[in-house]
Amino acid sequence: MTNLNYDVVIVGAGNAALCSAIAARESGASVLVLEKGPKKKRGGNSYFTDGAIRVAFDTLDDLRQVIPAMTDDMADQIVMPPYSAEKYREDFQRITQGQTDTTLSNTLIDNSLETMKWLHSHGLEFDLIYDNQSFVKDGKYHFWGGLVLKSVGRGIGLVNKLNDIATEMGVDVWYESAGTDLVQDADGKISGINVLRNGETETIGAQAVILACGSYEGSMKKRIAQMGEEWEKAILRGSEYNTGDGIDMAVAAGAVKYGDWKMGHAISTDANAPVVGDFEVPGDVFKKSSYPIGLIVNKEGKRFVDEGADYRNYTYAKYGREVLKQTDATAYHVFDGHVADLLRSEYREELCTKFESDTLEGLIDQMDIDKAAFAGTIHEYNLAVQDGDFNPQVLDGKRTVGLEVDKTNWANPISKPPFLAFPVTCGLTFAFGGVKATTGAEVVDAQDAPIPGLYAAGEMIGGLFFHNYPGGSGLASGAVFGKIAGANAGKYVG
Ligand SMILES: Cc1cc2nc3c(=O)[nH]c(=O)nc-3n(C[C@H](O)[C@H](O)[C@H](O)COP(=O)(O)OP(=O)(O)OC[C@H]3O[C@@H](n4cnc5c(N)ncnc54)[C@H](O)[C@@H]3O)c2cc1C
C-alpha cells in the first residue's frame, strides 16, 4: 500500500539524489525518491558518465583508502602526483575565471575525498582511471591532471550500486513519478510535494524535500531562451528528463536563480551520436577529447581554436561551444601516425565515426569539407611547426609560430600515415544555471534566508561553474552536496 507521508522526499534518482537518499536514511528519516523516467531510464546524466570523479588528495595512500584491492605491489607500479585542495581551488578559479562561489566550491573540494570514503563505507567501489589519465613509462603508470579516480562500472555501475545501497537501507523509489509543485504551509515551511504519477497528481506529505533533479538542459525551449538560438543545434549527451522542473518548483517556493545562466558544459562529440542520450548505450562512448594532440578543422577547411592551449580537462568543455558556431555545427578532429597510438580509448569505440587513409589526399576525399582549403591549412600548419620535444604529459611548448591561430603545445606535423579524421558536433552535457543554496545545501530566498525544509544538490545548485568546468567535478559536487543535503534534511526532520 502506498505510504503518502515521508520525512524526506527526494526529487530525482541520479548521483546527487541517491547520495542524499543514503545520507537522509542513515540519519533515521523515512525517505522516498521520485524518478520521472521509467526504471530502465533511471539515473539521469549520472548514468551516462564514465564515473570520473575529481577529488583532492595528497598521496596515493589517500586514494587507496577507497581502493582496498590495490596491493603494495600494484602501488609500487604507480607514480601519482598529489592533487592538493590548493591545486583544486586554483583550477576552479582559473577555469571559472574567478566567478565560482568560493564558499560552495571550497565545500565541494574540502569534502571530496571524505565523501568518497563515506560512499566506500556503504559499498561503492572505486578504481584509478588507468586508460585515459595515465601513461606507461619505465614499466610504471604515471598519472597526471588531478582527475584520477572513478567509480567502478562507469555511470551505470555507479547508479545501479547507489540504488542497491539505498533500497537495502529502506529507501522507497517510485519510477515514472515526476515532482511538479512544492507544498508549503502558511509560514512557508515545506510540507509536501505534488507528484504526477500514472496520469494523476497526488500529494505526498513531507517535512523536507531535496531537489536533485538536474538543470534545464533537456528543455529545448529553456535552452534557447537562456543560452541562445544556436543551442537548438546541439545534441543532448545525457538525460531527456532534466527539463528544469526542480528549478521551477524552487523558484515558485521563493528560491532565487543563481550561477551562470547563459552557459553550459558542452564538448565535442561524435557527429553521429544520438540527439538525446540513449539509455541503451550507457557510458560516455561518443565524446571525443584527443584534439590537444591533433587539429580541429571546420567544413571550410580552417582551424578555429588553439587545440594545444591547455590539457584537455581544461579546454574540452568550452571547445564544444566553438564547434557549435561552425557551419552545420560540425568539425573534424584530425590526426596522423605521430599520435595515432596515443588517441584516447573513445576513438576506438565500436560506434565511433572515423575516416582513415594512408595518404592525406585519400583522407580528404572521404571528408565533407572544402578540400583545397583543408589541404592548404595542413600545408601551412606543417610549415609553422617548430622543433622541440613532443611530450603529451606536460605542456611541452612544442608549438607553431606565425599562424592566424597558433597551436601552442603538442604541435607535430600532419605528415605520417595513417591519416585520420573524426567528424564531431557539439554535445551539451548540462546547463550551469541553478538555484542559490548555502554550503549546507539549504535553498535560500531573495533575502538569503533558507526556505525551511527545502534542500538542493547536484546540477540544481547554481554558482559553482562559470564558462567552463573542471572535468570530474559534476559527480563530486553531486556526491558532496547530496550527502550534506541528506544529512541536514535528516537533522531538520529529526
Ligand atoms: C555523457 C556524460 C558524461 C559525463 N561524464 C562525467 C564524468 O565522468 N564525471 C563527472 O563528474 N561528470 C560527468 N558528467 C556530468 C554529470 O553527469 C553531472 O554533473 C551529474 O551527474 C549531475 O548529477 P545530478 O544528480 O545532479 O543529476 P542527474 O544525474 O542528471 O539526475 C537528475 C535526475 O532527476 C530526474 N528528474 C528530472 N526531473 C524530475 C522530476 N520533475 N521529478 C522526478 N525526477 C526528475 C532525472 O530523470 C534524473 O534521474 C557527464 C555527463 C554526461 C551527460
XYZ file of C-alpha atoms and ligand atoms in Angstrom:
547
model
C 0.000 0.000 0.000
C 1.220 3.471 -0.829
C 2.558 5.428 2.111
C 1.647 9.032 1.437
C 3.815 10.548 4.149
C 7.592 10.529 4.327
C 10.049 12.526 6.413
C 12.105 13.368 3.350
C 11.156 13.252 -0.338
C 13.944 13.455 -2.890
C 13.239 14.539 -6.440
C 15.447 12.759 -8.988
C 17.335 9.481 -8.958
C 20.796 10.445 -10.206
C 24.029 10.571 -8.255
C 23.127 13.625 -6.149
C 19.661 12.312 -5.307
C 20.830 8.826 -4.345
C 23.694 10.160 -2.213
C 21.202 12.385 -0.410
C 18.805 9.450 -0.001
C 21.530 7.341 1.624
C 22.549 10.183 3.956
C 18.970 11.025 4.939
C 18.149 7.367 5.584
C 21.379 6.981 7.561
C 20.115 9.694 9.890
C 16.961 7.674 10.512
C 14.499 9.509 8.267
C 11.926 7.728 6.120
C 12.837 8.523 2.526
C 11.069 8.462 -0.831
C 12.914 9.013 -4.116
C 10.880 10.195 -7.112
C 12.209 9.425 -10.590
C 10.490 10.990 -13.587
C 11.736 8.334 -16.007
C 10.853 4.627 -16.105
C 13.163 2.227 -14.298
C 15.107 1.453 -17.491
C 15.813 5.180 -17.924
C 16.688 5.985 -14.330
C 19.796 7.742 -13.183
C 19.851 10.962 -15.173
C 23.108 12.314 -16.520
C 24.969 10.353 -13.871
C 24.048 7.160 -15.775
C 25.838 8.377 -18.926
C 29.148 9.199 -17.267
C 32.341 7.218 -17.220
C 32.245 7.765 -13.480
C 35.297 10.064 -13.354
C 35.345 11.899 -10.012
C 37.719 14.739 -9.131
C 38.868 14.601 -5.512
C 41.644 16.374 -3.619
C 44.360 14.092 -2.231
C 47.961 14.309 -1.105
C 49.267 10.790 -1.623
C 48.377 7.551 -3.349
C 47.708 6.131 0.125
C 44.832 8.624 0.498
C 43.231 7.100 -2.587
C 43.990 3.543 -1.527
C 41.557 4.039 1.347
C 38.765 3.731 -1.220
C 40.590 1.155 -3.373
C 41.434 -1.563 -0.836
C 42.030 -4.125 -3.596
C 45.215 -2.305 -4.577
C 48.151 -4.317 -3.257
C 51.536 -2.867 -2.298
C 52.970 -4.418 -5.466
C 50.365 -2.649 -7.587
C 51.002 0.608 -5.728
C 54.732 0.278 -6.492
C 53.877 0.411 -10.192
C 52.145 3.797 -9.827
C 53.571 7.301 -9.902
C 50.861 9.549 -8.514
C 51.487 13.290 -8.252
C 49.432 14.881 -5.444
C 46.306 16.851 -6.307
C 46.036 19.066 -3.267
C 42.995 21.037 -2.174
C 45.013 24.141 -3.076
C 45.549 22.926 -6.631
C 41.834 22.035 -6.935
C 40.965 25.573 -5.759
C 43.381 27.103 -8.263
C 41.838 25.034 -11.061
C 38.338 26.111 -10.043
C 39.350 29.780 -10.010
C 41.208 29.629 -13.311
C 38.569 27.657 -15.152
C 35.619 29.706 -13.929
C 37.571 32.937 -14.460
C 37.299 33.669 -10.751
C 33.498 33.591 -10.779
C 32.845 30.416 -8.824
C 31.123 30.960 -5.478
C 34.141 30.053 -3.369
C 32.081 29.125 -0.322
C 30.404 26.442 -2.446
C 33.459 25.284 -4.396
C 35.574 25.124 -1.221
C 32.887 22.967 0.377
C 32.989 20.673 -2.636
C 36.784 20.461 -2.600
C 37.244 20.078 1.160
C 34.689 17.280 1.371
C 35.552 15.489 -1.867
C 37.748 12.656 -0.596
C 35.864 12.265 2.698
C 32.627 11.847 0.746
C 34.168 9.082 -1.378
C 35.304 7.350 1.828
C 31.758 7.588 3.109
C 30.365 6.116 -0.113
C 33.000 3.402 0.017
C 31.939 2.570 3.579
C 28.473 1.926 2.122
C 29.874 -0.407 -0.521
C 30.606 1.795 -3.540
C 33.688 0.616 -5.421
C 36.378 2.828 -6.907
C 39.431 2.415 -9.107
C 42.034 4.577 -10.792
C 41.470 5.849 -14.353
C 44.354 3.959 -15.885
C 43.267 4.244 -19.523
C 42.818 7.974 -20.089
C 44.646 9.595 -17.176
C 47.969 7.756 -17.047
C 50.783 6.766 -19.378
C 53.274 3.939 -19.003
C 56.951 4.852 -18.714
C 59.748 2.590 -17.464
C 57.150 -0.013 -16.516
C 55.155 2.363 -14.268
C 51.810 4.096 -14.615
C 52.381 7.846 -14.436
C 49.166 9.674 -13.585
C 48.583 13.304 -14.463
C 45.978 16.055 -14.468
C 44.434 15.526 -11.000
C 41.417 13.587 -12.280
C 42.448 10.042 -11.375
C 39.549 8.353 -9.554
C 36.467 6.657 -10.998
C 33.549 4.613 -9.776
C 33.677 1.012 -10.959
C 31.384 0.146 -13.903
C 31.073 3.634 -15.409
C 27.984 5.725 -14.601
C 25.730 2.702 -14.972
C 27.692 0.882 -12.252
C 27.533 3.956 -10.044
C 23.768 4.410 -10.437
C 22.981 0.714 -10.002
C 25.140 0.378 -6.897
C 23.773 3.563 -5.293
C 20.250 2.276 -5.960
C 21.107 -1.083 -4.372
C 22.593 0.608 -1.317
C 19.632 2.978 -0.912
C 16.954 0.321 -1.354
C 18.735 -2.084 1.000
C 18.671 0.711 3.587
C 14.904 1.001 3.171
C 14.599 3.945 0.782
C 11.493 3.728 -1.429
C 11.881 4.603 -5.115
C 8.961 5.451 -7.380
C 9.514 5.475 -11.141
C 7.522 7.424 -13.732
C 6.758 9.825 -10.907
C 7.507 13.477 -11.605
C 7.621 16.082 -8.859
C 5.545 19.051 -10.061
C 4.982 21.527 -7.178
C 6.132 22.010 -3.640
C 3.555 22.332 -0.893
C 4.252 24.905 1.823
C 2.407 25.774 4.996
C 1.324 29.306 5.894
C 4.841 30.069 7.258
C 6.499 28.945 4.045
C 7.761 25.686 5.547
C 7.822 22.744 3.168
C 5.003 20.325 3.985
C 4.908 18.123 0.919
C 5.161 17.771 -2.810
C 2.747 17.130 -5.650
C 3.653 14.192 -7.842
C 2.399 13.325 -11.311
C 2.088 9.549 -11.425
C 0.035 7.307 -13.701
C -1.532 10.431 -15.201
C -2.792 11.660 -11.827
C -1.470 14.179 -9.347
C -1.144 13.067 -5.750
C 0.235 14.930 -2.773
C 2.923 13.316 -0.674
C 3.367 14.753 2.795
C 6.996 15.528 3.688
C 8.766 17.698 6.211
C 11.707 18.149 3.893
C 12.213 17.967 0.127
C 15.581 17.634 -1.566
C 15.585 18.778 -5.175
C 18.230 16.817 -7.065
C 16.622 16.684 -10.485
C 19.237 18.328 -12.660
C 19.274 21.585 -14.554
C 17.252 22.573 -17.625
C 19.430 21.276 -20.493
C 16.739 18.784 -21.571
C 14.231 21.537 -22.352
C 14.816 22.915 -25.857
C 12.610 25.906 -25.071
C 14.509 26.870 -21.909
C 17.844 26.118 -23.533
C 17.174 28.500 -26.403
C 15.699 31.152 -24.088
C 18.671 31.089 -21.700
C 21.652 30.156 -23.832
C 20.723 31.373 -27.304
C 19.178 30.088 -30.520
C 22.283 28.295 -31.719
C 21.808 25.747 -28.920
C 18.960 24.227 -30.895
C 21.656 22.556 -33.000
C 23.481 20.977 -30.070
C 22.750 17.369 -29.275
C 21.962 16.418 -25.667
C 24.540 13.980 -24.280
C 22.541 12.921 -21.269
C 19.043 12.506 -19.866
C 15.985 13.887 -21.622
C 14.278 14.330 -18.232
C 16.341 17.212 -16.862
C 13.981 19.942 -18.018
C 14.386 22.403 -15.155
C 11.353 21.173 -13.166
C 13.226 21.426 -9.870
C 14.355 24.964 -10.584
C 10.773 25.981 -11.451
C 9.454 24.350 -8.267
C 12.088 26.023 -6.099
C 11.572 29.459 -7.665
C 7.795 29.159 -7.161
C 8.546 28.469 -3.484
C 10.660 31.616 -3.178
C 14.135 30.466 -4.294
C 16.385 32.597 -6.474
C 18.145 31.594 -9.658
C 21.905 31.571 -9.303
C 25.036 30.887 -11.300
C 25.869 31.051 -14.987
C 22.513 31.002 -16.748
C 23.960 31.706 -20.177
C 26.240 28.746 -20.382
C 26.538 25.009 -20.099
C 29.113 22.264 -20.266
C 29.441 21.266 -23.916
C 32.033 19.148 -25.659
C 32.982 17.690 -29.000
C 31.032 14.531 -29.535
C 30.682 12.099 -32.426
C 28.718 13.748 -35.243
C 26.534 10.634 -35.404
C 25.790 10.390 -31.668
C 22.073 10.139 -30.730
C 20.372 13.545 -30.453
C 19.440 12.776 -26.838
C 21.239 10.354 -24.538
C 20.365 6.739 -25.378
C 19.920 4.692 -22.187
C 20.609 1.555 -24.283
C 24.153 2.834 -24.894
C 25.418 3.712 -21.420
C 28.860 5.133 -20.777
C 30.456 8.130 -22.309
C 31.211 6.441 -25.633
C 30.623 9.336 -28.060
C 32.872 12.034 -26.553
C 35.994 12.993 -28.483
C 38.790 14.532 -26.448
C 42.185 13.848 -28.020
C 42.226 17.081 -30.054
C 45.101 18.588 -27.970
C 47.470 16.234 -29.810
C 45.799 16.838 -33.195
C 43.928 19.540 -35.082
C 40.313 20.727 -35.199
C 39.202 21.878 -38.636
C 35.797 23.151 -39.791
C 33.958 22.427 -43.037
C 35.624 25.462 -44.616
C 38.896 23.642 -44.015
C 40.065 26.153 -41.370
C 41.317 25.787 -37.809
C 39.494 27.987 -35.281
C 40.956 27.282 -31.801
C 44.359 26.657 -30.241
C 43.942 22.915 -29.770
C 47.000 22.835 -27.502
C 46.079 25.766 -25.247
C 45.903 23.536 -22.157
C 45.298 19.964 -21.008
C 42.042 18.594 -22.388
C 40.406 18.650 -18.936
C 40.590 22.423 -19.018
C 39.513 23.091 -22.605
C 37.142 20.300 -23.631
C 34.064 21.850 -22.052
C 34.458 25.157 -23.869
C 35.669 23.881 -27.246
C 32.373 22.079 -27.754
C 30.750 25.520 -27.886
C 33.250 26.613 -30.515
C 32.235 23.650 -32.684
C 28.598 24.753 -32.319
C 29.485 28.058 -34.015
C 30.844 26.335 -37.139
C 28.894 25.516 -40.316
C 26.403 22.700 -39.638
C 27.761 22.669 -36.052
C 30.369 20.280 -37.408
C 34.165 19.978 -37.358
C 36.800 17.272 -37.762
C 39.435 16.062 -35.323
C 42.469 15.301 -37.471
C 45.469 13.147 -36.505
C 48.278 11.247 -38.150
C 50.732 8.472 -37.418
C 52.718 10.623 -34.959
C 49.930 10.255 -32.425
C 47.586 7.515 -33.689
C 48.654 5.185 -30.867
C 48.084 7.892 -28.251
C 44.418 8.545 -29.012
C 42.042 8.114 -26.098
C 40.004 4.950 -25.913
C 36.828 6.604 -27.253
C 38.455 6.873 -30.707
C 38.479 3.072 -30.787
C 34.863 2.598 -29.684
C 32.776 0.438 -31.997
C 30.285 3.286 -32.531
C 32.968 5.813 -33.461
C 32.636 7.556 -36.869
C 36.059 7.524 -38.475
C 37.796 8.253 -41.787
C 41.218 6.778 -42.382
C 43.704 6.630 -45.241
C 47.380 6.028 -45.926
C 47.547 9.359 -47.718
C 46.328 12.831 -46.876
C 44.597 13.018 -50.274
C 42.803 9.733 -49.574
C 41.597 11.132 -46.270
C 40.437 14.422 -47.783
C 38.420 12.541 -50.421
C 36.272 11.000 -47.683
C 35.582 14.233 -45.817
C 32.663 16.622 -46.420
C 34.939 19.664 -46.387
C 36.401 22.407 -48.616
C 39.124 20.076 -49.854
C 41.513 22.654 -51.311
C 41.263 24.896 -48.239
C 41.839 21.953 -45.905
C 44.912 20.814 -47.852
C 46.187 24.417 -47.675
C 45.590 24.581 -43.933
C 47.567 21.392 -43.340
C 50.414 22.584 -45.592
C 50.621 25.958 -43.830
C 50.358 24.362 -40.406
C 53.119 21.829 -41.167
C 55.465 24.630 -42.197
C 54.737 26.533 -38.971
C 55.506 23.618 -36.604
C 58.647 24.317 -34.568
C 61.263 21.793 -33.474
C 61.091 20.552 -29.899
C 60.405 17.521 -27.754
C 56.808 16.360 -28.089
C 55.528 15.224 -24.683
C 51.755 14.877 -24.205
C 52.147 14.532 -20.432
C 53.339 18.109 -19.906
C 52.607 21.457 -21.534
C 55.574 20.837 -23.836
C 55.676 24.209 -25.592
C 56.144 22.426 -28.931
C 54.211 24.891 -30.987
C 53.598 26.634 -34.263
C 54.671 30.179 -34.995
C 53.135 32.713 -37.335
C 49.664 31.241 -37.927
C 46.455 33.206 -37.521
C 45.572 30.682 -34.807
C 48.745 29.138 -33.421
C 48.860 25.793 -31.699
C 50.885 26.403 -28.537
C 51.609 22.863 -27.302
C 51.876 19.360 -28.759
C 52.276 20.533 -32.379
C 53.507 17.773 -34.708
C 53.248 17.970 -38.486
C 50.396 16.053 -40.108
C 52.664 14.060 -42.399
C 52.853 10.443 -41.359
C 50.345 7.669 -42.194
C 47.796 6.676 -41.122
C 45.852 9.908 -41.636
C 42.706 10.032 -39.502
C 39.656 12.305 -39.291
C 36.702 12.081 -36.923
C 33.596 14.230 -37.570
C 32.310 15.873 -34.397
C 29.460 18.093 -33.336
C 28.593 19.943 -30.131
C 27.133 17.847 -27.331
C 25.518 19.719 -24.440
C 26.252 17.925 -21.171
C 24.450 20.061 -18.622
C 23.435 23.687 -18.059
C 25.275 25.637 -15.364
C 22.215 27.584 -14.157
C 20.629 26.527 -10.882
C 19.271 27.939 -7.651
C 21.070 29.559 -4.749
C 21.910 27.329 -1.822
C 24.059 27.549 1.303
C 27.072 25.347 1.947
C 24.579 23.283 3.961
C 22.594 22.672 0.718
C 19.646 24.716 2.040
C 17.816 26.555 -0.732
C 17.621 30.260 0.067
C 15.188 33.038 -0.829
C 15.895 36.554 -2.115
C 16.913 37.628 1.412
C 19.402 34.739 1.594
C 17.238 33.068 4.244
C 16.845 29.294 3.971
C 13.390 28.144 2.898
C 12.573 25.806 5.810
C 12.701 22.179 4.727
C 13.984 22.806 1.178
C 17.372 21.479 0.051
C 19.128 21.046 -3.292
C 22.032 19.026 -4.647
C 23.923 18.339 -7.857
C 23.211 20.300 -11.025
C 20.340 22.038 -9.224
C 22.823 24.128 -7.225
C 23.981 27.143 -9.215
C 27.111 29.204 -8.654
C 29.816 26.561 -8.895
C 30.578 26.548 -12.608
C 31.008 29.508 -14.931
C 32.253 29.463 -18.539
C 33.781 26.033 -18.089
C 34.188 23.262 -15.547
C 36.999 21.113 -14.148
C 36.291 17.599 -15.522
C 35.013 15.189 -12.864
C 33.637 17.872 -10.550
C 29.985 17.239 -11.566
C 29.865 13.869 -9.832
C 31.982 15.214 -6.966
C 29.508 18.081 -6.496
C 26.505 15.724 -6.586
C 28.031 13.382 -4.022
C 29.292 16.100 -1.659
C 26.163 18.254 -1.677
C 23.922 15.188 -1.871
C 25.435 13.841 1.337
C 25.209 17.254 3.011
C 21.597 17.774 1.865
C 20.550 14.334 3.071
C 22.282 14.684 6.436
C 20.894 18.187 7.015
C 17.384 17.234 5.914
C 17.617 14.233 8.263
C 18.652 16.516 11.123
C 15.907 19.013 10.269
C 13.144 16.418 10.380
C 14.785 14.560 13.282
C 27.694 11.826 -21.307
C 28.040 12.470 -19.981
C 29.262 12.179 -19.391
C 29.619 12.785 -18.181
N 30.774 12.402 -17.568
C 31.062 12.885 -16.335
C 32.154 12.357 -15.583
O 32.827 11.390 -15.983
N 32.424 12.934 -14.376
C 31.641 13.940 -13.861
O 31.929 14.412 -12.761
N 30.565 14.398 -14.522
C 30.256 13.890 -15.729
N 29.142 14.341 -16.383
C 28.302 15.360 -15.716
C 27.490 14.668 -14.638
O 26.730 13.647 -15.229
C 26.546 15.600 -13.913
O 27.218 16.741 -13.468
C 25.953 14.882 -12.707
O 25.727 13.532 -12.982
C 24.668 15.523 -12.300
O 24.114 14.740 -11.272
P 22.700 15.079 -10.701
O 22.397 14.013 -9.751
O 22.636 16.492 -10.295
O 21.721 14.977 -11.966
P 21.294 13.709 -12.819
O 22.241 12.585 -12.677
O 21.052 14.209 -14.201
O 19.938 13.249 -12.155
C 18.775 14.018 -12.265
C 17.590 13.098 -12.084
O 16.397 13.843 -11.905
C 15.350 13.197 -12.626
N 14.273 14.198 -12.798
C 14.269 15.321 -13.552
N 13.117 15.995 -13.357
C 12.396 15.295 -12.448
C 11.137 15.489 -11.831
N 10.355 16.544 -12.113
N 10.691 14.557 -10.948
C 11.430 13.453 -10.657
N 12.646 13.232 -11.218
C 13.121 14.148 -12.087
C 16.041 12.697 -13.860
O 15.309 11.684 -14.510
C 17.346 12.174 -13.247
O 17.195 10.876 -12.757
C 28.750 13.732 -17.579
C 27.506 13.993 -18.164
C 27.148 13.358 -19.352
C 25.802 13.653 -19.945
